[in-house]
PDB file of C-alpha atoms in Angstrom:
ATOM      1  CA  MET A   2      -0.021  -0.381  -0.204  1.00  0.00           C
ATOM      2  CA  THR A   3       1.389   2.979  -1.470  1.00  0.00           C
ATOM      3  CA  HIS A   4       1.196   6.844   1.272  1.00  0.00           C
ATOM      4  CA  PRO A   5       1.601  10.002  -0.666  1.00  0.00           C
ATOM      5  CA  PHE A   6       3.794  13.060   0.968  1.00  0.00           C
ATOM      6  CA  GLU A   7       5.520  16.871   0.184  1.00  0.00           C
ATOM      7  CA  ILE A   8       8.292  18.016   1.751  1.00  0.00           C
ATOM      8  CA  GLU A   9       8.930  21.256   0.737  1.00  0.00           C
ATOM      9  CA  LEU A  10      11.516  24.067   2.209  1.00  0.00           C
ATOM     10  CA  GLU A  11      12.827  27.776   1.515  1.00  0.00           C
ATOM     11  CA  THR A  12      16.115  28.743   1.820  1.00  0.00           C
ATOM     12  CA  VAL A  13      17.580  32.143   1.038  1.00  0.00           C
ATOM     13  CA  LEU A  14      21.807  31.362  -0.855  1.00  0.00           C
ATOM     14  CA  PRO A  15      24.509  33.722  -0.984  1.00  0.00           C
ATOM     15  CA  ALA A  16      24.765  33.449  -4.430  1.00  0.00           C
ATOM     16  CA  SER A  17      22.779  34.837  -7.402  1.00  0.00           C
ATOM     17  CA  PRO A  18      20.174  33.324  -9.701  1.00  0.00           C
ATOM     18  CA  ASP A  19      22.851  31.720 -12.336  1.00  0.00           C
ATOM     19  CA  GLU A  20      25.148  29.754  -9.260  1.00  0.00           C
ATOM     20  CA  VAL A  21      22.127  28.263  -7.949  1.00  0.00           C
ATOM     21  CA  TRP A  22      20.846  27.412 -11.032  1.00  0.00           C
ATOM     22  CA  GLU A  23      24.276  25.662 -12.197  1.00  0.00           C
ATOM     23  CA  ALA A  24      24.747  23.953  -8.729  1.00  0.00           C
ATOM     24  CA  ILE A  25      21.401  22.572  -8.979  1.00  0.00           C
ATOM     25  CA  ALA A  26      20.888  21.774 -12.674  1.00  0.00           C
ATOM     26  CA  THR A  27      23.882  20.665 -13.364  1.00  0.00           C
ATOM     27  CA  GLY A  28      25.869  17.279 -12.456  1.00  0.00           C
ATOM     28  CA  PRO A  29      29.306  19.085 -12.182  1.00  0.00           C
ATOM     29  CA  GLY A  30      26.994  22.052  -9.951  1.00  0.00           C
ATOM     30  CA  LEU A  31      24.656  18.508  -7.444  1.00  0.00           C
ATOM     31  CA  ASP A  32      28.316  16.334  -7.514  1.00  0.00           C
ATOM     32  CA  SER A  33      29.537  19.818  -5.752  1.00  0.00           C
ATOM     33  CA  TRP A  34      26.994  19.647  -3.027  1.00  0.00           C
ATOM     34  CA  PHE A  35      24.157  16.338  -3.007  1.00  0.00           C
ATOM     35  CA  MET A  36      25.037  13.358  -2.949  1.00  0.00           C
ATOM     36  CA  GLY A  37      27.037  10.742  -5.323  1.00  0.00           C
ATOM     37  CA  ARG A  38      27.640  11.551  -8.617  1.00  0.00           C
ATOM     38  CA  ASN A  39      25.457  12.908 -11.105  1.00  0.00           C
ATOM     39  CA  GLU A  40      24.421  13.477 -14.659  1.00  0.00           C
ATOM     40  CA  LEU A  41      21.894  15.550 -16.161  1.00  0.00           C
ATOM     41  CA  ASP A  42      20.609  16.136 -20.382  1.00  0.00           C
ATOM     42  CA  PRO A  43      19.511  20.030 -19.167  1.00  0.00           C
ATOM     43  CA  ARG A  44      15.983  19.528 -21.450  1.00  0.00           C
ATOM     44  CA  GLU A  45      12.530  18.635 -21.090  1.00  0.00           C
ATOM     45  CA  GLY A  46      11.916  15.056 -21.691  1.00  0.00           C
ATOM     46  CA  GLY A  47      15.676  14.545 -20.640  1.00  0.00           C
ATOM     47  CA  THR A  48      17.623  12.407 -18.370  1.00  0.00           C
ATOM     48  CA  ALA A  49      19.077  12.423 -14.389  1.00  0.00           C
ATOM     49  CA  ALA A  50      20.407  10.409 -13.433  1.00  0.00           C
ATOM     50  CA  MET A  51      22.682   9.762  -9.685  1.00  0.00           C
ATOM     51  CA  GLN A  52      25.055   6.938  -8.617  1.00  0.00           C
ATOM     52  CA  ILE A  53      25.521   5.467  -5.132  1.00  0.00           C
ATOM     53  CA  GLY A  54      28.131   3.235  -4.214  1.00  0.00           C
ATOM     54  CA  GLY A  55      27.238   1.294  -8.161  1.00  0.00           C
ATOM     55  CA  HIS A  56      23.240   1.856  -7.936  1.00  0.00           C
ATOM     56  CA  ARG A  57      21.710   4.451  -9.974  1.00  0.00           C
ATOM     57  CA  GLU A  58      18.728   6.350 -10.342  1.00  0.00           C
ATOM     58  CA  ASP A  59      17.082   7.287 -13.719  1.00  0.00           C
ATOM     59  CA  ALA A  60      14.246  10.542 -13.912  1.00  0.00           C
ATOM     60  CA  VAL A  61      13.012  12.167 -16.093  1.00  0.00           C
ATOM     61  CA  ILE A  62      13.360  16.020 -16.622  1.00  0.00           C
ATOM     62  CA  THR A  63       9.674  16.547 -16.353  1.00  0.00           C
ATOM     63  CA  ALA A  64      10.403  21.366 -16.184  1.00  0.00           C
ATOM     64  CA  TYR A  65      13.269  22.410 -17.368  1.00  0.00           C
ATOM     65  CA  GLU A  66      13.635  26.229 -17.579  1.00  0.00           C
ATOM     66  CA  PRO A  67      17.072  27.654 -16.812  1.00  0.00           C
ATOM     67  CA  GLY A  68      17.371  30.315 -13.952  1.00  0.00           C
ATOM     68  CA  ARG A  69      13.702  29.485 -12.293  1.00  0.00           C
ATOM     69  CA  ARG A  70      12.644  25.934 -12.598  1.00  0.00           C
ATOM     70  CA  LEU A  71      13.254  22.595 -12.722  1.00  0.00           C
ATOM     71  CA  ALA A  72      11.512  19.688 -11.930  1.00  0.00           C
ATOM     72  CA  THR A  73      12.282  15.513 -12.306  1.00  0.00           C
ATOM     73  CA  ARG A  74      10.370  12.198 -11.850  1.00  0.00           C
ATOM     74  CA  THR A  75      11.182   9.114 -11.168  1.00  0.00           C
ATOM     75  CA  ALA A  76       9.399   6.147 -13.047  1.00  0.00           C
ATOM     76  CA  THR A  77       6.390   4.798 -11.296  1.00  0.00           C
ATOM     77  CA  ALA A  78       8.134   1.007  -9.579  1.00  0.00           C
ATOM     78  CA  GLU A  79       5.356  -2.375  -9.230  1.00  0.00           C
ATOM     79  CA  ASP A  80       4.053  -0.964  -6.227  1.00  0.00           C
ATOM     80  CA  GLY A  81       3.095   2.436  -7.863  1.00  0.00           C
ATOM     81  CA  ARG A  82       6.043   4.227  -5.313  1.00  0.00           C
ATOM     82  CA  PHE A  83       7.548   7.028  -7.375  1.00  0.00           C
ATOM     83  CA  MET A  84       9.720  10.498  -6.139  1.00  0.00           C
ATOM     84  CA  ALA A  85       9.208  14.151  -7.776  1.00  0.00           C
ATOM     85  CA  PHE A  86      11.935  16.713  -7.454  1.00  0.00           C
ATOM     86  CA  GLU A  87      10.835  20.292  -8.431  1.00  0.00           C
ATOM     87  CA  TYR A  88      13.333  23.690  -7.762  1.00  0.00           C
ATOM     88  CA  LEU A  89      12.428  27.314  -8.250  1.00  0.00           C
ATOM     89  CA  ILE A  90      14.249  30.190  -8.028  1.00  0.00           C
ATOM     90  CA  GLU A  91      14.059  33.450  -7.323  1.00  0.00           C
ATOM     91  CA  GLY A  92      16.294  36.634  -7.027  1.00  0.00           C
ATOM     92  CA  ARG A  93      15.890  39.171  -3.552  1.00  0.00           C
ATOM     93  CA  ALA A  94      18.227  41.890  -3.761  1.00  0.00           C
ATOM     94  CA  GLY A  95      21.772  41.904  -2.588  1.00  0.00           C
ATOM     95  CA  SER A  96      22.902  39.023  -5.189  1.00  0.00           C
ATOM     96  CA  ALA A  97      21.266  36.546  -2.885  1.00  0.00           C
ATOM     97  CA  THR A  98      18.259  33.539  -4.667  1.00  0.00           C
ATOM     98  CA  ALA A  99      15.589  31.879  -3.018  1.00  0.00           C
ATOM     99  CA  LEU A 100      15.888  28.137  -4.013  1.00  0.00           C
ATOM    100  CA  ARG A 101      11.970  26.523  -3.271  1.00  0.00           C
ATOM    101  CA  VAL A 102      12.305  22.720  -3.269  1.00  0.00           C
ATOM    102  CA  VAL A 103       9.137  20.546  -3.433  1.00  0.00           C
ATOM    103  CA  HIS A 104      10.192  16.899  -2.721  1.00  0.00           C
ATOM    104  CA  CYS A 105       6.703  14.522  -3.657  1.00  0.00           C
ATOM    105  CA  GLY A 106       5.461  11.350  -4.427  1.00  0.00           C
ATOM    106  CA  LEU A 107       4.250   7.951  -2.459  1.00  0.00           C
ATOM    107  CA  LEU A 108       6.372   6.047  -0.106  1.00  0.00           C
ATOM    108  CA  GLY A 109       5.615   1.971   0.345  1.00  0.00           C
ATOM    109  CA  ASP A 110       4.526   0.236   3.232  1.00  0.00           C
ATOM    110  CA  ASP A 111       7.702   1.658   5.213  1.00  0.00           C
ATOM    111  CA  TRP A 112       6.408   4.911   5.073  1.00  0.00           C
ATOM    112  CA  GLU A 113       6.476   6.618   8.256  1.00  0.00           C
ATOM    113  CA  ASP A 114      10.129   5.430   8.970  1.00  0.00           C
ATOM    114  CA  GLU A 115      10.963   6.931   5.138  1.00  0.00           C
ATOM    115  CA  TYR A 116       9.413   9.886   5.258  1.00  0.00           C
ATOM    116  CA  ASP A 117      10.597  11.159   8.654  1.00  0.00           C
ATOM    117  CA  ALA A 118      14.891  10.350   7.343  1.00  0.00           C
ATOM    118  CA  LEU A 119      13.458  13.005   4.148  1.00  0.00           C
ATOM    119  CA  ARG A 120      12.150  14.879   6.665  1.00  0.00           C
ATOM    120  CA  ARG A 121      15.370  15.455   8.529  1.00  0.00           C
ATOM    121  CA  GLY A 122      17.237  14.933   5.590  1.00  0.00           C
ATOM    122  CA  TRP A 123      16.250  18.111   3.582  1.00  0.00           C
ATOM    123  CA  PRO A 124      17.253  20.483   5.183  1.00  0.00           C
ATOM    124  CA  PHE A 125      20.928  19.730   6.273  1.00  0.00           C
ATOM    125  CA  HIS A 126      20.904  18.596   2.425  1.00  0.00           C
ATOM    126  CA  LEU A 127      20.904  22.499   1.823  1.00  0.00           C
ATOM    127  CA  HIS A 128      22.769  23.363   4.827  1.00  0.00           C
ATOM    128  CA  THR A 129      25.344  21.943   2.195  1.00  0.00           C
ATOM    129  CA  LEU A 130      24.368  23.924  -1.133  1.00  0.00           C
ATOM    130  CA  ARG A 131      24.914  26.689   1.495  1.00  0.00           C
ATOM    131  CA  GLU A 132      28.536  26.008   2.757  1.00  0.00           C
ATOM    132  CA  TYR A 133      29.256  25.108  -1.769  1.00  0.00           C
ATOM    133  CA  LEU A 134      27.835  28.386  -2.216  1.00  0.00           C
ATOM    134  CA  ALA A 135      29.765  30.700   0.060  1.00  0.00           C
ATOM    135  CA  HIS A 136      33.361  29.025   0.377  1.00  0.00           C
ATOM    136  CA  PHE A 137      33.797  27.416  -2.920  1.00  0.00           C
ATOM    137  CA  PRO A 138      32.060  29.297  -5.654  1.00  0.00           C
ATOM    138  CA  GLY A 139      32.916  28.496  -9.012  1.00  0.00           C
ATOM    139  CA  ARG A 140      35.030  25.388  -7.918  1.00  0.00           C
ATOM    140  CA  THR A 141      33.673  22.093  -8.573  1.00  0.00           C
ATOM    141  CA  GLY A 142      33.883  19.201  -6.454  1.00  0.00           C
ATOM    142  CA  THR A 143      34.930  15.182  -6.845  1.00  0.00           C
ATOM    143  CA  PRO A 144      32.525  13.533  -4.952  1.00  0.00           C
ATOM    144  CA  VAL A 145      33.659  10.722  -2.489  1.00  0.00           C
ATOM    145  CA  PHE A 146      31.606   7.784  -1.242  1.00  0.00           C
ATOM    146  CA  ALA A 147      32.990   4.905   1.504  1.00  0.00           C
ATOM    147  CA  VAL A 148      30.598   3.094   3.873  1.00  0.00           C
ATOM    148  CA  GLY A 149      31.064   0.570   6.637  1.00  0.00           C
ATOM    149  CA  SER A 150      29.116  -2.041   7.350  1.00  0.00           C
ATOM    150  CA  VAL A 151      29.473  -3.602  11.458  1.00  0.00           C
ATOM    151  CA  PRO A 152      26.077  -4.714  11.874  1.00  0.00           C
ATOM    152  CA  GLY A 153      25.294  -4.821  15.566  1.00  0.00           C
ATOM    153  CA  ARG A 154      27.793  -2.414  17.288  1.00  0.00           C
ATOM    154  CA  PRO A 155      25.160   0.710  18.164  1.00  0.00           C
ATOM    155  CA  ALA A 156      25.557   4.339  16.434  1.00  0.00           C
ATOM    156  CA  GLU A 157      26.878   5.612  19.808  1.00  0.00           C
ATOM    157  CA  GLU A 158      29.521   3.463  19.218  1.00  0.00           C
ATOM    158  CA  LEU A 159      29.908   4.243  16.079  1.00  0.00           C
ATOM    159  CA  ARG A 160      30.026   8.435  16.713  1.00  0.00           C
ATOM    160  CA  ALA A 161      32.259   7.715  18.655  1.00  0.00           C
ATOM    161  CA  ALA A 162      35.235   5.803  16.890  1.00  0.00           C
ATOM    162  CA  LEU A 163      34.193   8.399  14.214  1.00  0.00           C
ATOM    163  CA  ALA A 164      35.414  11.399  17.168  1.00  0.00           C
ATOM    164  CA  ASP A 165      38.052  10.223  17.871  1.00  0.00           C
ATOM    165  CA  ALA A 166      39.748   9.561  14.643  1.00  0.00           C
ATOM    166  CA  LEU A 167      38.566  13.055  13.725  1.00  0.00           C
ATOM    167  CA  ALA A 168      40.281  14.595  17.010  1.00  0.00           C
ATOM    168  CA  LEU A 169      36.857  15.382  17.977  1.00  0.00           C
ATOM    169  CA  PRO A 170      35.163  16.386  21.482  1.00  0.00           C
ATOM    170  CA  LEU A 171      32.122  13.908  22.189  1.00  0.00           C
ATOM    171  CA  PRO A 172      29.396  14.852  20.914  1.00  0.00           C
ATOM    172  CA  PRO A 173      30.343  16.507  17.821  1.00  0.00           C
ATOM    173  CA  ALA A 174      29.622  20.651  17.599  1.00  0.00           C
ATOM    174  CA  VAL A 175      29.759  22.683  15.511  1.00  0.00           C
ATOM    175  CA  GLY A 176      32.206  25.323  16.336  1.00  0.00           C
ATOM    176  CA  ALA A 177      34.603  21.881  16.564  1.00  0.00           C
ATOM    177  CA  ARG A 178      38.153  21.385  15.028  1.00  0.00           C
ATOM    178  CA  LEU A 179      38.781  18.509  14.063  1.00  0.00           C
ATOM    179  CA  ARG A 180      42.241  16.973  12.450  1.00  0.00           C
ATOM    180  CA  ALA A 181      43.346  14.122  11.284  1.00  0.00           C
ATOM    181  CA  GLU A 182      46.155  12.415   8.780  1.00  0.00           C
ATOM    182  CA  PRO A 183      44.397   9.574   6.796  1.00  0.00           C
ATOM    183  CA  ALA A 184      47.123   7.368   4.888  1.00  0.00           C
ATOM    184  CA  GLY A 185      47.220   8.411   1.271  1.00  0.00           C
ATOM    185  CA  LEU A 186      45.398  11.657   1.650  1.00  0.00           C
ATOM    186  CA  PRO A 187      46.397  14.941   2.769  1.00  0.00           C
ATOM    187  CA  PRO A 188      45.970  15.936   6.398  1.00  0.00           C
ATOM    188  CA  LEU A 189      42.458  17.396   7.438  1.00  0.00           C
ATOM    189  CA  GLU A 190      41.718  20.007   9.433  1.00  0.00           C
ATOM    190  CA  GLY A 191      38.723  22.346   9.846  1.00  0.00           C
ATOM    191  CA  GLU A 192      35.693  22.909  11.753  1.00  0.00           C
ATOM    192  CA  VAL A 193      32.477  20.893  12.337  1.00  0.00           C
ATOM    193  CA  VAL A 194      29.580  23.293  10.702  1.00  0.00           C
ATOM    194  CA  TRP A 195      26.714  20.918  10.828  1.00  0.00           C
ATOM    195  CA  ALA A 196      26.162  17.652  14.325  1.00  0.00           C
ATOM    196  CA  ASP A 197      22.708  16.320  14.701  1.00  0.00           C
ATOM    197  CA  ALA A 198      22.307  12.967  16.112  1.00  0.00           C
ATOM    198  CA  GLU A 199      22.543  11.474  12.534  1.00  0.00           C
ATOM    199  CA  ARG A 200      25.266  12.767  11.199  1.00  0.00           C
ATOM    200  CA  PHE A 201      28.154  15.908  11.773  1.00  0.00           C
ATOM    201  CA  ALA A 202      29.602  17.467   8.630  1.00  0.00           C
ATOM    202  CA  ALA A 203      33.104  19.340   8.676  1.00  0.00           C
ATOM    203  CA  ARG A 204      35.127  22.581   6.400  1.00  0.00           C
ATOM    204  CA  THR A 205      38.201  22.218   5.788  1.00  0.00           C
ATOM    205  CA  ALA A 206      40.412  24.685   2.761  1.00  0.00           C
ATOM    206  CA  ASP A 207      39.485  22.460  -0.005  1.00  0.00           C
ATOM    207  CA  GLY A 208      36.359  20.368   1.214  1.00  0.00           C
ATOM    208  CA  LEU A 209      32.888  19.387   2.333  1.00  0.00           C
ATOM    209  CA  TYR A 210      33.202  16.290   4.640  1.00  0.00           C
ATOM    210  CA  THR A 211      30.567  14.702   5.558  1.00  0.00           C
ATOM    211  CA  PHE A 212      30.042  11.895   8.430  1.00  0.00           C
ATOM    212  CA  HIS A 213      26.746   9.722   8.656  1.00  0.00           C
ATOM    213  CA  HIS A 214      26.039   6.942  11.552  1.00  0.00           C
ATOM    214  CA  SER A 215      23.353   4.763  12.852  1.00  0.00           C
ATOM    215  CA  ALA A 216      23.106   1.344  13.800  1.00  0.00           C
ATOM    216  CA  GLY A 217      25.391  -1.263  12.146  1.00  0.00           C
ATOM    217  CA  LEU A 218      26.998   1.562   9.477  1.00  0.00           C
ATOM    218  CA  VAL A 219      28.535   4.266   8.500  1.00  0.00           C
ATOM    219  CA  LEU A 220      28.171   6.518   5.735  1.00  0.00           C
ATOM    220  CA  MET A 221      30.720   9.487   4.323  1.00  0.00           C
ATOM    221  CA  PHE A 222      29.840  11.754   1.552  1.00  0.00           C
ATOM    222  CA  HIS A 223      32.866  14.163   0.700  1.00  0.00           C
ATOM    223  CA  HIS A 224      33.133  17.228  -1.264  1.00  0.00           C
ATOM    224  CA  LEU A 225      36.487  17.513  -2.390  1.00  0.00           C
ATOM    225  CA  PHE A 226      37.262  20.666  -4.051  1.00  0.00           C
ATOM    226  CA  GLY A 227      41.555  20.484  -4.114  1.00  0.00           C
ATOM    227  CA  PRO A 228      43.429  19.663  -7.058  1.00  0.00           C
ATOM    228  CA  HIS A 229      44.522  15.626  -7.884  1.00  0.00           C
ATOM    229  CA  GLN A 230      41.808  13.838  -6.283  1.00  0.00           C
ATOM    230  CA  GLU A 231      41.120  10.864  -8.048  1.00  0.00           C
ATOM    231  CA  ASP A 232      42.639   8.120  -5.552  1.00  0.00           C
ATOM    232  CA  ALA A 233      40.701   9.789  -2.481  1.00  0.00           C
ATOM    233  CA  GLU A 234      37.861   7.691  -3.005  1.00  0.00           C
ATOM    234  CA  PRO A 235      39.788   3.851  -1.926  1.00  0.00           C
ATOM    235  CA  ALA A 236      41.860   5.509   0.362  1.00  0.00           C
ATOM    236  CA  TRP A 237      38.884   7.369   2.532  1.00  0.00           C
ATOM    237  CA  GLN A 238      37.010   3.659   2.177  1.00  0.00           C
ATOM    238  CA  GLN A 239      40.437   2.775   3.234  1.00  0.00           C
ATOM    239  CA  TRP A 240      40.765   4.982   6.742  1.00  0.00           C
ATOM    240  CA  LEU A 241      37.110   4.488   7.841  1.00  0.00           C
ATOM    241  CA  ALA A 242      38.047   0.192   7.472  1.00  0.00           C
ATOM    242  CA  GLY A 243      40.377   0.931   9.891  1.00  0.00           C
ATOM    243  CA  VAL A 244      38.687   3.280  12.285  1.00  0.00           C
ATOM    244  CA  LEU A 245      35.779   0.946  12.359  1.00  0.00           C
ATOM    245  CA  ALA A 246      38.752  -2.624  12.911  1.00  0.00           C
TER     246      ALA A 246
END
């Protein structure tokens, strides 16, 4: 049985409408703040694709109005589920831009948990978009994804392991400084810019780093803006395996 849902948020971003459009309506732009690796065919009827951890999800672009509106919709699954996204852009005074996001569709039998996760996730994603536009304007990020599965270990234990590896206090708090020297990667030093019960994120001089933790699972979504990032993803996967060993 399916259940309809809708999430709507609006934020004002420190960037021009053209800069916001570039961030939400191009593959390199999305790679710099959202999840996974993204591709968009820039036209109505084109395909918007996201790849994370070997899984690819395609959506059809249902509206494409450069600088104003982008909308996409996934295919309808056998049980009726689908998701649709709409991004509406409006310029504001002082070189700022209002972005309204509408995420709707039909969810399956476990819709309450899934809806709650989506509702909690969107404020974080928009915060990451703001960090990108404010601190890395005009730059393209390399997305990094790593996953650690450790069945039976509680979320609190995993958060503590991450915090210890990053020289952070518990619980991690906004404004705290983190430091690490991952093998095969440049030294990491920066500031926590988001912290809640499920994730914390940090900004450094050359990247945005996100650490999600739940019972038995850690996910990392990073966006790196420095040079020579070709080997960053396997290096971060190795670092996470060591932290969770």
